[in-house]
Short mmCIF file of C-alpha atoms (C1' of nucleotides) in Angstrom, two decimals:
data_model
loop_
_atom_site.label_atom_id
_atom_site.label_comp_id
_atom_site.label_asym_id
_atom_site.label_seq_id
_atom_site.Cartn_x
_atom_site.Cartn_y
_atom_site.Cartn_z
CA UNK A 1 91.88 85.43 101.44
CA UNK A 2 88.40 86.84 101.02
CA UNK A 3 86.35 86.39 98.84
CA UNK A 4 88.42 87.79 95.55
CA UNK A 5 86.40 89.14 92.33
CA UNK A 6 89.50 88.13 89.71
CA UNK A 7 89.37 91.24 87.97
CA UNK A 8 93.09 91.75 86.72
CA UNK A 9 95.16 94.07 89.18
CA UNK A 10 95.61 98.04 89.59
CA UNK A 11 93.77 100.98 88.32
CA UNK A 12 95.85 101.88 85.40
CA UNK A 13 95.15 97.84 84.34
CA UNK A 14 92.01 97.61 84.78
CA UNK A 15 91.12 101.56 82.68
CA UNK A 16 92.85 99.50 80.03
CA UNK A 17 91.37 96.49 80.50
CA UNK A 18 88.26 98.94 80.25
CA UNK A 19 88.91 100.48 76.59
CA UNK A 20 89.26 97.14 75.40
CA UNK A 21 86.15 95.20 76.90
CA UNK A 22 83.76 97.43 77.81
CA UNK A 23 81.05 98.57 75.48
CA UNK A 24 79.92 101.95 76.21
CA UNK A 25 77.28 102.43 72.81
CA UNK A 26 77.18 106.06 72.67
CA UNK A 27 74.24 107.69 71.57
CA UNK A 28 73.02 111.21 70.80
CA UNK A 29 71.62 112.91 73.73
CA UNK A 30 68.52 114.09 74.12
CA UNK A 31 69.27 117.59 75.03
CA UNK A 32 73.38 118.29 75.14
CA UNK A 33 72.66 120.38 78.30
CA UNK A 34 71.03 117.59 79.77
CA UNK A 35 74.11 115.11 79.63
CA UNK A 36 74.62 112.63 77.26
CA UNK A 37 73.16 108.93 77.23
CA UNK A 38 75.10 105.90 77.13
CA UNK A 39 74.21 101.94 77.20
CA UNK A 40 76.74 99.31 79.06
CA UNK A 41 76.92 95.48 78.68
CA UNK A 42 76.48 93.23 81.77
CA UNK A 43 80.04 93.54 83.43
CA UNK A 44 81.19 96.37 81.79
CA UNK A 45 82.97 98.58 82.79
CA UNK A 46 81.61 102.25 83.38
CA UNK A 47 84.65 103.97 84.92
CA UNK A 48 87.79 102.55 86.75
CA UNK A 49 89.25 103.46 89.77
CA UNK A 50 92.49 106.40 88.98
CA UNK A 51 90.09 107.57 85.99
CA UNK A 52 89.84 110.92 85.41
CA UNK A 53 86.20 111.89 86.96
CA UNK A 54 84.86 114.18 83.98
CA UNK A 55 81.33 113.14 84.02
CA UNK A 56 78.62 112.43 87.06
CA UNK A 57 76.18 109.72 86.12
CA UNK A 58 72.46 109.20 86.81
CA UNK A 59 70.69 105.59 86.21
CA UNK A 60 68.22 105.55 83.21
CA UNK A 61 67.60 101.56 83.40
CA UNK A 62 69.52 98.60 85.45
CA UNK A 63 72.18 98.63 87.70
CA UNK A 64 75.42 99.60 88.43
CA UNK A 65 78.38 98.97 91.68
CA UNK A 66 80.81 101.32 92.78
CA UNK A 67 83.96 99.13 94.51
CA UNK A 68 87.14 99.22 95.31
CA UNK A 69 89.88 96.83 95.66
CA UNK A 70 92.78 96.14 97.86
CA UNK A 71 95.96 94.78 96.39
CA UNK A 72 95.21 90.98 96.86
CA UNK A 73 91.85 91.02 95.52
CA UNK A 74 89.56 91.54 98.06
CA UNK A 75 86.90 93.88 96.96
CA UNK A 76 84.36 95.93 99.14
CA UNK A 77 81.62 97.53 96.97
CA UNK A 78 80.50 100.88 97.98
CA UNK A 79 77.21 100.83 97.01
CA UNK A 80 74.45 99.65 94.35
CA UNK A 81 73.08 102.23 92.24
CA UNK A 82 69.55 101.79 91.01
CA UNK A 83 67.51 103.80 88.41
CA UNK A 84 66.98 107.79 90.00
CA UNK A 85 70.20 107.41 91.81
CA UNK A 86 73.52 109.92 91.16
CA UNK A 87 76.92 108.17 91.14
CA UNK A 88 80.15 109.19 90.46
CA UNK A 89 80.42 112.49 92.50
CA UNK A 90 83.73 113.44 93.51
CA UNK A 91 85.69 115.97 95.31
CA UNK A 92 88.75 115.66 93.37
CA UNK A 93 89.50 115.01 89.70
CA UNK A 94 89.92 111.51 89.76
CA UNK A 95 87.53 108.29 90.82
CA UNK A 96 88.04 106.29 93.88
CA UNK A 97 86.32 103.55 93.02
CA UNK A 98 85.02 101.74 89.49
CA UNK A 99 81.92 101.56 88.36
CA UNK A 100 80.16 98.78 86.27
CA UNK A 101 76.88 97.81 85.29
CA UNK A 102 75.22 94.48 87.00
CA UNK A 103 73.05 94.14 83.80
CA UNK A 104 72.34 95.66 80.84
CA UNK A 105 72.02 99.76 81.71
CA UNK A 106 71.47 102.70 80.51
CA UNK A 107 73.60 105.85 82.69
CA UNK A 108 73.03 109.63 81.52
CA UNK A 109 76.35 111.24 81.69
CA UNK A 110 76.47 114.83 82.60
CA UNK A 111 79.59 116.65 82.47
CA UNK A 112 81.09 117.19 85.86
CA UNK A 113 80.63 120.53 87.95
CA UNK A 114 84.08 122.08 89.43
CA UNK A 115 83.39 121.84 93.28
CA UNK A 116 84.01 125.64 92.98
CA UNK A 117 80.96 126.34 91.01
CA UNK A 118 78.77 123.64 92.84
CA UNK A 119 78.97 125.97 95.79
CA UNK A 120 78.79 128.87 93.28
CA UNK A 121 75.91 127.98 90.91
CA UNK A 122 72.28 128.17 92.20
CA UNK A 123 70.45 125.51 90.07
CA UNK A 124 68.57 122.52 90.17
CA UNK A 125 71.38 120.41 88.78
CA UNK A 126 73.57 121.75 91.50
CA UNK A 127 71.26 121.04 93.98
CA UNK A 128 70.35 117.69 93.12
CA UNK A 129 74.61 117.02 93.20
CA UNK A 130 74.40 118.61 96.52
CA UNK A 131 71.16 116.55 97.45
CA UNK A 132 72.65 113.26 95.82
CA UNK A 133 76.18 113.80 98.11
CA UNK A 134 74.25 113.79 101.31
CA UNK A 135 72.31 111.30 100.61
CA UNK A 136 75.40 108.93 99.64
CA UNK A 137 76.83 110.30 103.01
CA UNK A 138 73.58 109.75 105.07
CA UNK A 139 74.09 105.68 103.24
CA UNK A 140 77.65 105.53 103.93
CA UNK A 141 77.36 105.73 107.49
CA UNK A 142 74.86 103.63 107.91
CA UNK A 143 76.72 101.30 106.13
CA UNK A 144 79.63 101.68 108.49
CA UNK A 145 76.86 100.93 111.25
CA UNK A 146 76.01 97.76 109.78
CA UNK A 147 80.20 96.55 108.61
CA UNK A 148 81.48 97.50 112.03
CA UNK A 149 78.90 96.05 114.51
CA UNK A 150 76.23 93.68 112.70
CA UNK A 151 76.28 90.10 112.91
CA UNK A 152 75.61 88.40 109.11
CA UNK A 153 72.32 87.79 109.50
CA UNK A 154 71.51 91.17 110.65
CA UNK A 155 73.46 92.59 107.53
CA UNK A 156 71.48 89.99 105.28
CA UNK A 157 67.86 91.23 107.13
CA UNK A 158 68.61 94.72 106.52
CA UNK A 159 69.93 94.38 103.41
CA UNK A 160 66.91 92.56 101.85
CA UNK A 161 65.27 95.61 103.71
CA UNK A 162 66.90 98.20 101.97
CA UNK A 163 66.42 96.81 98.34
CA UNK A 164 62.99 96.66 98.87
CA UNK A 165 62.48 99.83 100.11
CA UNK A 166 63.84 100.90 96.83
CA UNK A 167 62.97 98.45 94.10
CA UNK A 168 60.29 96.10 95.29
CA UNK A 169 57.05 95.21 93.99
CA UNK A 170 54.79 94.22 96.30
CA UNK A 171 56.62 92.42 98.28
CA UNK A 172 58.74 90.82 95.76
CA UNK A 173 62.34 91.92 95.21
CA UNK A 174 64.25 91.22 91.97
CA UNK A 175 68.08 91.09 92.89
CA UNK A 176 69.65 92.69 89.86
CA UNK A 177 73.44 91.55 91.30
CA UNK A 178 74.83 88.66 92.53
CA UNK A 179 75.73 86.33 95.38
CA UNK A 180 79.16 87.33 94.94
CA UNK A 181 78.13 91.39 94.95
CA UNK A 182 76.18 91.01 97.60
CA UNK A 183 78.63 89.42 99.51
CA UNK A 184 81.36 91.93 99.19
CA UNK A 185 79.19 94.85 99.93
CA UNK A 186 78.22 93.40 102.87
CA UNK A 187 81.53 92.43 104.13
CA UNK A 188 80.69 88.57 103.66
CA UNK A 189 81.74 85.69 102.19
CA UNK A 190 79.52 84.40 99.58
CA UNK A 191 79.09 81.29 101.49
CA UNK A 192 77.83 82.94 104.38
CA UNK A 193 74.69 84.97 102.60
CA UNK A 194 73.91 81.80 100.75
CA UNK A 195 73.67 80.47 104.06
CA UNK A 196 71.96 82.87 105.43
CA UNK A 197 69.40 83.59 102.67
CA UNK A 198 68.59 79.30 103.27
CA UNK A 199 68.29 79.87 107.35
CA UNK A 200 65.32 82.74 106.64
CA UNK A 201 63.72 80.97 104.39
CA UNK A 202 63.58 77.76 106.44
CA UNK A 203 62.11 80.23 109.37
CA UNK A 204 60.07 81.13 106.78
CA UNK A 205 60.96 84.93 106.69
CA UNK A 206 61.73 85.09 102.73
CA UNK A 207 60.64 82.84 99.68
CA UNK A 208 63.54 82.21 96.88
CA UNK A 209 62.62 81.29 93.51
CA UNK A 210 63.68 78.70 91.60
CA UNK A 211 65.74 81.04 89.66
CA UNK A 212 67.42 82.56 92.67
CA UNK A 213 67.32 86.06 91.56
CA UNK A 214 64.14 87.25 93.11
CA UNK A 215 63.62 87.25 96.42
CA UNK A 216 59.94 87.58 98.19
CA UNK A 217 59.81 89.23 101.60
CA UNK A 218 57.18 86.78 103.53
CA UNK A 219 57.45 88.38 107.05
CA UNK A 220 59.07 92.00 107.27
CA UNK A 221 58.18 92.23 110.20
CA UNK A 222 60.81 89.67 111.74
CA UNK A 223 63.28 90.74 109.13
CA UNK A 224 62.98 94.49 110.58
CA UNK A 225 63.52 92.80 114.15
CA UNK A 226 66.58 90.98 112.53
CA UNK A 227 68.07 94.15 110.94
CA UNK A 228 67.47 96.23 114.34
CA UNK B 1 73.03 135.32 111.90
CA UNK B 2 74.79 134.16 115.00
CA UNK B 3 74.08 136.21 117.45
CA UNK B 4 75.36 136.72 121.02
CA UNK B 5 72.07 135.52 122.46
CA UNK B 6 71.42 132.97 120.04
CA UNK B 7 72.77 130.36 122.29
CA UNK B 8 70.62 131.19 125.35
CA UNK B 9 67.62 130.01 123.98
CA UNK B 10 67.90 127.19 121.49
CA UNK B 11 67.06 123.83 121.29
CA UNK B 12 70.46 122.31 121.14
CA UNK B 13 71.20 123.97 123.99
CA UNK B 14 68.74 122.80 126.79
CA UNK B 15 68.72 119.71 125.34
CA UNK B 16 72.38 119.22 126.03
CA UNK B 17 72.25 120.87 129.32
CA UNK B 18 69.11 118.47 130.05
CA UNK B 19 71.64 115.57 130.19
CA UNK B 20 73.69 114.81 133.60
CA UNK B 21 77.13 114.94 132.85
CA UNK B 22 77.65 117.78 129.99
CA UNK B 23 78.63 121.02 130.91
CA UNK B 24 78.21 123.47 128.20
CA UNK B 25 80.45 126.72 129.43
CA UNK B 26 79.24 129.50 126.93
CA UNK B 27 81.59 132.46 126.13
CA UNK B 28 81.28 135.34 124.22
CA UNK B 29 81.71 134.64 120.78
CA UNK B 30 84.82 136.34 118.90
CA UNK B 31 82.84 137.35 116.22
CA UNK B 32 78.46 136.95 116.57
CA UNK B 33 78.64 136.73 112.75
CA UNK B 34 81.45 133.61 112.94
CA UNK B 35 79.39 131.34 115.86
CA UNK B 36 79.92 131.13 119.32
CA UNK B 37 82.58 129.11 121.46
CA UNK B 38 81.42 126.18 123.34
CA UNK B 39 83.64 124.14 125.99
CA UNK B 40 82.38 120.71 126.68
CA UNK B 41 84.41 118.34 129.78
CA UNK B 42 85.03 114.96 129.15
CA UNK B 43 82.65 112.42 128.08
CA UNK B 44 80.23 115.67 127.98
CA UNK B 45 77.47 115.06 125.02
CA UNK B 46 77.39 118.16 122.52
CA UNK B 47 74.36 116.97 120.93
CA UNK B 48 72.44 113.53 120.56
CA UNK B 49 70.93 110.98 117.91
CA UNK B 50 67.79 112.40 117.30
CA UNK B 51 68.14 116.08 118.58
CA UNK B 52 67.39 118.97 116.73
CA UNK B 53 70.07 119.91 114.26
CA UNK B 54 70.04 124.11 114.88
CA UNK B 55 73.89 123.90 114.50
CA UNK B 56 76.74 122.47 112.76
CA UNK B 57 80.37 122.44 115.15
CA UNK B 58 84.00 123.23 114.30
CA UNK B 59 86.92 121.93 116.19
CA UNK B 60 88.53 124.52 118.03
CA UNK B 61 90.83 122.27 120.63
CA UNK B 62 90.27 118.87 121.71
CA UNK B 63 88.73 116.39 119.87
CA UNK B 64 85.01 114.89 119.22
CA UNK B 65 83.97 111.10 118.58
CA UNK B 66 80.31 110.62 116.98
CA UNK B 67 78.58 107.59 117.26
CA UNK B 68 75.64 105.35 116.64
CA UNK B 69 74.09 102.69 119.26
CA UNK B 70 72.19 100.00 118.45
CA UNK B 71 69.53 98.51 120.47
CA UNK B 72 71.13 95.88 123.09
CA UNK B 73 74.07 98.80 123.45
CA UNK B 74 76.88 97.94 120.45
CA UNK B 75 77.43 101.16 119.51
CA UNK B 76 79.92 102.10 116.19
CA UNK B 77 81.90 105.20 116.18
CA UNK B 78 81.54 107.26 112.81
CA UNK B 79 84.44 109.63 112.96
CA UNK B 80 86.82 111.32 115.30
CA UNK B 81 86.66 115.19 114.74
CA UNK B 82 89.73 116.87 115.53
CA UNK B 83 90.70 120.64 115.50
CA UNK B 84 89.45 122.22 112.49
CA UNK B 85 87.07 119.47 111.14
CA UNK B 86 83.44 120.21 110.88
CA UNK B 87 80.90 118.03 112.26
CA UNK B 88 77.05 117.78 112.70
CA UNK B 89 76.19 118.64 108.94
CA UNK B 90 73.01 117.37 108.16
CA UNK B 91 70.33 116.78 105.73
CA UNK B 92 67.47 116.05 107.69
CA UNK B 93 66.81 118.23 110.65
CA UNK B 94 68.14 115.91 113.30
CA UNK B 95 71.24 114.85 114.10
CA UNK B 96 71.34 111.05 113.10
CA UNK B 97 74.85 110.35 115.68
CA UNK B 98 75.69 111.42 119.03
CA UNK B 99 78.48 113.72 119.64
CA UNK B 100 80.51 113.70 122.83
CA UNK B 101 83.92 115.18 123.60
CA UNK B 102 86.72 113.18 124.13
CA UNK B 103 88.54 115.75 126.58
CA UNK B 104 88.17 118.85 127.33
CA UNK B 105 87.09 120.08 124.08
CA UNK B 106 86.00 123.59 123.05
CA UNK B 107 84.07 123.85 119.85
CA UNK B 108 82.53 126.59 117.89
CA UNK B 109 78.83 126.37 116.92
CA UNK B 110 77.20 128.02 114.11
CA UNK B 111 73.62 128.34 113.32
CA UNK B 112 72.94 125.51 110.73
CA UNK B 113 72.57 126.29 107.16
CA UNK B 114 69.23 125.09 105.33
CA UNK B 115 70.41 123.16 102.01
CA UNK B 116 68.54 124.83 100.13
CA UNK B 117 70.60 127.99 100.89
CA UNK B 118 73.74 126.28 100.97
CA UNK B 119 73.07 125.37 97.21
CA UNK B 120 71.88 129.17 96.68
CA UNK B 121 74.48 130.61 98.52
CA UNK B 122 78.42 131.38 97.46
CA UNK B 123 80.44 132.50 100.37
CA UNK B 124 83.11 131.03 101.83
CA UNK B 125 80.99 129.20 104.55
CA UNK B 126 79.13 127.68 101.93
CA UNK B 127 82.09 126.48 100.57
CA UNK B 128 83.62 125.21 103.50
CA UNK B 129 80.32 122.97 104.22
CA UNK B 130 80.45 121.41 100.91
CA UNK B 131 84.43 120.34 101.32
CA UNK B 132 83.34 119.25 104.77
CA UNK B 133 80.62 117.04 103.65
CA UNK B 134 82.94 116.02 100.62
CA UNK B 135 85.44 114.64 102.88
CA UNK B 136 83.12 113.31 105.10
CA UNK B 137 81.87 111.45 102.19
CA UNK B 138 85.11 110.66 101.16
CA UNK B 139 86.60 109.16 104.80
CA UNK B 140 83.00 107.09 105.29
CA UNK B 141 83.57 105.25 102.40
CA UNK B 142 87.75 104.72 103.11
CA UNK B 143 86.39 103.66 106.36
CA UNK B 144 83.84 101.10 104.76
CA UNK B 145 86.79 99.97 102.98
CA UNK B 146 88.47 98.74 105.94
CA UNK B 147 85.60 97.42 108.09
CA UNK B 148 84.21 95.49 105.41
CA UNK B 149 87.81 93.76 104.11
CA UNK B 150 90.52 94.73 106.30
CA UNK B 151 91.28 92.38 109.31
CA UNK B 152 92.64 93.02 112.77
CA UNK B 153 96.59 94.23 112.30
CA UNK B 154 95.59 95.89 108.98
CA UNK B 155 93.16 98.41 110.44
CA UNK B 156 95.14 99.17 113.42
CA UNK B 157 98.13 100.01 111.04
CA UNK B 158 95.30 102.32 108.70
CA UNK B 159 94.01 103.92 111.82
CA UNK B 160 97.67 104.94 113.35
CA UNK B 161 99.10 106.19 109.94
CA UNK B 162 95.43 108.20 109.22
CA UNK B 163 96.01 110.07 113.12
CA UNK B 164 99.77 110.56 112.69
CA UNK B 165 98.46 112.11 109.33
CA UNK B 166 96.49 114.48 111.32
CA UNK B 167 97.63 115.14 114.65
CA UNK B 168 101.41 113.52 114.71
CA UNK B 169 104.82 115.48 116.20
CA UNK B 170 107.59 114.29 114.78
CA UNK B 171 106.14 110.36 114.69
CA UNK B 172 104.49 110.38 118.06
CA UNK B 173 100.69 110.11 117.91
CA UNK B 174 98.94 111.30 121.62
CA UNK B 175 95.22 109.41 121.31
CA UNK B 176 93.14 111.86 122.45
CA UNK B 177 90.58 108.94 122.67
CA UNK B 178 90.33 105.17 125.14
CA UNK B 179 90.96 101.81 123.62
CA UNK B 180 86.94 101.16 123.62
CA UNK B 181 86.71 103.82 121.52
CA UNK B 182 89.59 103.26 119.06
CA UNK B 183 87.61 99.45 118.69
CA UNK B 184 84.13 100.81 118.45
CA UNK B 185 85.65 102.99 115.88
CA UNK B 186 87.48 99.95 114.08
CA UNK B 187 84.69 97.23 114.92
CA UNK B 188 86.70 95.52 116.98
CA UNK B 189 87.16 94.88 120.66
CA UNK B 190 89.18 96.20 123.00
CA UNK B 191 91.10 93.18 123.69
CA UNK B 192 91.69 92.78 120.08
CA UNK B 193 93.06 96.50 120.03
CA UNK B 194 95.31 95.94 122.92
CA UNK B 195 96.54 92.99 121.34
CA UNK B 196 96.96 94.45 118.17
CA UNK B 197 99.46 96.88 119.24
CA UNK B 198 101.14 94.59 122.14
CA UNK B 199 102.07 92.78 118.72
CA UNK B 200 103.44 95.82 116.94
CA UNK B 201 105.43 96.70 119.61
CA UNK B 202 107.06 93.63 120.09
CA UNK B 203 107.39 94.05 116.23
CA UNK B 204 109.54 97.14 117.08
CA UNK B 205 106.76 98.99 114.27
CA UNK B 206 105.74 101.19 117.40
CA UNK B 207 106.65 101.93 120.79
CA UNK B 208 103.75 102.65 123.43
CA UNK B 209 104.87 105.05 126.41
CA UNK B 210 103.96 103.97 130.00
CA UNK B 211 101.16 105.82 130.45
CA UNK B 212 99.48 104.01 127.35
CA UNK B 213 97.94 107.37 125.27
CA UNK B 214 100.58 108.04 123.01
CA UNK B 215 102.18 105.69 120.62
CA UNK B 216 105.55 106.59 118.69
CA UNK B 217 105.35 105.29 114.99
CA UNK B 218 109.28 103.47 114.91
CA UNK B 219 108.63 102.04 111.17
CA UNK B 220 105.62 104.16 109.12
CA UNK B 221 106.97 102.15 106.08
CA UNK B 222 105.88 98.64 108.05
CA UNK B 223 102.77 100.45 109.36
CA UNK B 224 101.90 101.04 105.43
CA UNK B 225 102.44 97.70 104.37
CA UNK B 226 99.97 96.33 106.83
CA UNK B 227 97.34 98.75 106.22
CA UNK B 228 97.58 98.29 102.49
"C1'" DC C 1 71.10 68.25 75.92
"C1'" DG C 2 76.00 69.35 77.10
"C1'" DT C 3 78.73 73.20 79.04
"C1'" DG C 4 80.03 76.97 81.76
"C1'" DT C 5 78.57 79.79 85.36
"C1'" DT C 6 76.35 80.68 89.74
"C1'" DA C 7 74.60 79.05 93.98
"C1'" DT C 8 74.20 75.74 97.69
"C1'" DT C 9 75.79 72.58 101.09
"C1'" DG C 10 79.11 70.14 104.11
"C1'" DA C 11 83.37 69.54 106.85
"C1'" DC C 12 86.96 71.75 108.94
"C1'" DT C 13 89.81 75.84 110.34
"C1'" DT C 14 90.79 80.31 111.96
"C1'" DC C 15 90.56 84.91 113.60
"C1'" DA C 16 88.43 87.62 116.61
"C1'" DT C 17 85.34 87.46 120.55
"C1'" DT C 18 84.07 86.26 125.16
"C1'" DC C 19 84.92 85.41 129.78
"C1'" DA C 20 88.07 85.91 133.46
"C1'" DA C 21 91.93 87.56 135.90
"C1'" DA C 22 96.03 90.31 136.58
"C1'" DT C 23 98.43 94.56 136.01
"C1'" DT C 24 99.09 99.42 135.57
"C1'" DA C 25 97.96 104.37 135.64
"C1'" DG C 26 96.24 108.28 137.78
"C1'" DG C 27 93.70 110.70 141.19
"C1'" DT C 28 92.60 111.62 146.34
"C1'" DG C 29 93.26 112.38 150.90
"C1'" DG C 30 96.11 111.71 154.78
"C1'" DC D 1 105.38 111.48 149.51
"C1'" DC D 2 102.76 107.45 150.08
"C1'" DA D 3 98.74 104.21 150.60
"C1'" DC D 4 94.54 103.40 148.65
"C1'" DC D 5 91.02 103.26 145.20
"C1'" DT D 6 88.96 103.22 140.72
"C1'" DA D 7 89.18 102.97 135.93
"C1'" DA D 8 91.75 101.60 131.96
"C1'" DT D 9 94.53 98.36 129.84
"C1'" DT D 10 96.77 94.09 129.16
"C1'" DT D 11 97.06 89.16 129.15
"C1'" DG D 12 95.42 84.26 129.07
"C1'" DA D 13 92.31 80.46 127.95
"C1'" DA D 14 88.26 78.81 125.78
"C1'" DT D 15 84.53 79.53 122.50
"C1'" DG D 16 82.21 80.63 118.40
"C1'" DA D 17 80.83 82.99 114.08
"C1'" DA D 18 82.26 83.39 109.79
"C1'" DG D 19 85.84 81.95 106.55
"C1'" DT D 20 88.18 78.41 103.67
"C1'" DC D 21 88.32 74.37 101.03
"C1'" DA D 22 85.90 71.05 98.45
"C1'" DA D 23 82.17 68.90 96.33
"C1'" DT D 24 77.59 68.94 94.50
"C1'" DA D 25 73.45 71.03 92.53
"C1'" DA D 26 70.84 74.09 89.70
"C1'" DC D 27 70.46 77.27 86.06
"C1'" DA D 28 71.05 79.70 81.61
"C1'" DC D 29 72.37 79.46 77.09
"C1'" DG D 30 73.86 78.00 72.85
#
DNA sequence: CGTGTTATTGACTTCATTCAAATTAGGTGG
DNA sequence: CCACCTAATTTGAATGAAGTCAATAACACG
């Protein structure tokens, strides 16, 4: 077995599991129009997977995964969401994945748009939903690019890539999730991106930090030759 | 919008016709406001990564692969289009795959819709484009799924029950597309497909005719065990 | 400072790939 | 209809990249 993120069993379990551990601290909104802001713990649980979708969610502050697991355990996470970014979009009324924050977060809930009227509506909520579904699209397959033919160190390189084309600072990337997270949205064993995050930095590609949740992009030049 | 002539002189056009082996065989459109028909041979490329996106396609017979390449030559299929399914929606204005017919495949092309407009706009085209690029969405990130945690067996057994789902006769599945590009599809290898299937037959799960491009599904139920 | 959690490292195994060869299907021209 | 040819597929044997199992190390937090 893969590499298997314990979280108890099926989607109706784990919605349950969800009421009782999850800490969703709701707050007024700051215009009801504008959706409605909420705050989650580290780990908790935002949505679960068979949960009735009723709300699309933009990041405020933090993190948050999207995954889904098979029936012995082995999870695959979808994709990171990071502040600016739209998750939660679906075509029919229920999720297909859950969704928890990686750290403390802050999500603005809006309520959900009928597909119907999304076509309908001419707005600039309805075209950011519109905007925010290709763009998960335009992700998606390039994430099938990199599952179906890269090697791990060519996921690693590319994935180091990405997050710091999104949240670095000069140069400097602060990984708000895991080993663990990172290996199951890359299709990799934990193991393997600790080993591969070692192998760069002895070739001197990356610098990791005592604390082992920042990362510092020395050469992107070879990584970008790495990540093809 | 379509109009007869619209074909003649566009982009998409020469620049498929500037490639050896397509053979773009223009007809008179049923209806100029509906698109115009477009029969491609075998292996013939409909458009390319990186061309202009002028148009998006529907399925009208045959069947489409699109597919990325990376630089030494692996090259990952996306998603097999078959009759009816919309391909070639894009974002950007290029096309970010390659699309090539997998027979003879005759497709319908109309003139691309700016997103903008397609957010503005209700009609039923409109519509249709957002479903399309909702189950695009939707089968990219089933398909991550399986190429990031499914091994071997289990994504042969998720890729015969998804085609008998579309394109089955009473349990027999004809593969309108080679072993390489079932495995470039599955990120596999085309031994490993072969295999894969020498193994379910023995199983007695399928049975695989002589001539190798149709498979009759014996035991679905087994099939959906192994997929998960 | 302990304690629990997360990450790293090492040794060994395994599943899928690679390399190589044999077999089969399907088209072509006699 | 058959012999021949080419491309596609299957099969076998050996290799290798990533996984598994196990132990250690490094943090983070109370």
């Amino acid at each position: 077995m893969q590499t298997a993120f314990a979280t108890a069993g099926n989607a109706i379990a784990s919605a349950a599991v969800r009421r009782a551990y999850s800490q969703p601290i709701p707050r007024a909104p700051e215009s009801p129009a504008l959706g409605s802001t909420r705050t989650f713990a580290k780990g908790a649980e935002i949505f679960a997977e068979g949960d009735r979708a009723a709300f699309l969610y933009k990041v405020a502050s933090g993190a948050v995964r999207t995954s889904k697991l098979l029936s012995d355990g082995r999870r695959q996470i979808d994709a990171f969401h990071l502040p600016g970014d739209i998750f939660g979009i679906e075509a029919g009324d229920e999720h297909r994945f859950s969704a928890e924050a990686l750290g403390e977060t802050t999500v603005i809930a809006y309520r959900r748009w009928r597909l119907e009227n999304l076509a309908a509506n001419d707005s600039v909520a309805t075209r950011q939903v519109v905007t925010a579904t290709m763009r998960a699209l335009e992700r998606a397959q390039s994430h099938i690019l990199l599952l179906g033919r890269k090697n791990a160190m060519e996921r690693i390189a590319a994935f180091l890539l990405d997050l710091a084309g999104r949240i670095s600072e000069n140069g400097q990337v602060d990984l708000p999730m895991s080993r663990i997270d990172i290996a199951d949205y890359l299709g990799l064993t934990i193991e393997t991106v600790s080993r591969s995050l070692t192998q760069l930095e002895r070739q001197g590609t990356i610098e990791v930090p005592a604390h082992r949740r920042s990362i510092v992009l020395r050469d992107t030049g070879a990584l970008q030759r790495l990540a093809d």
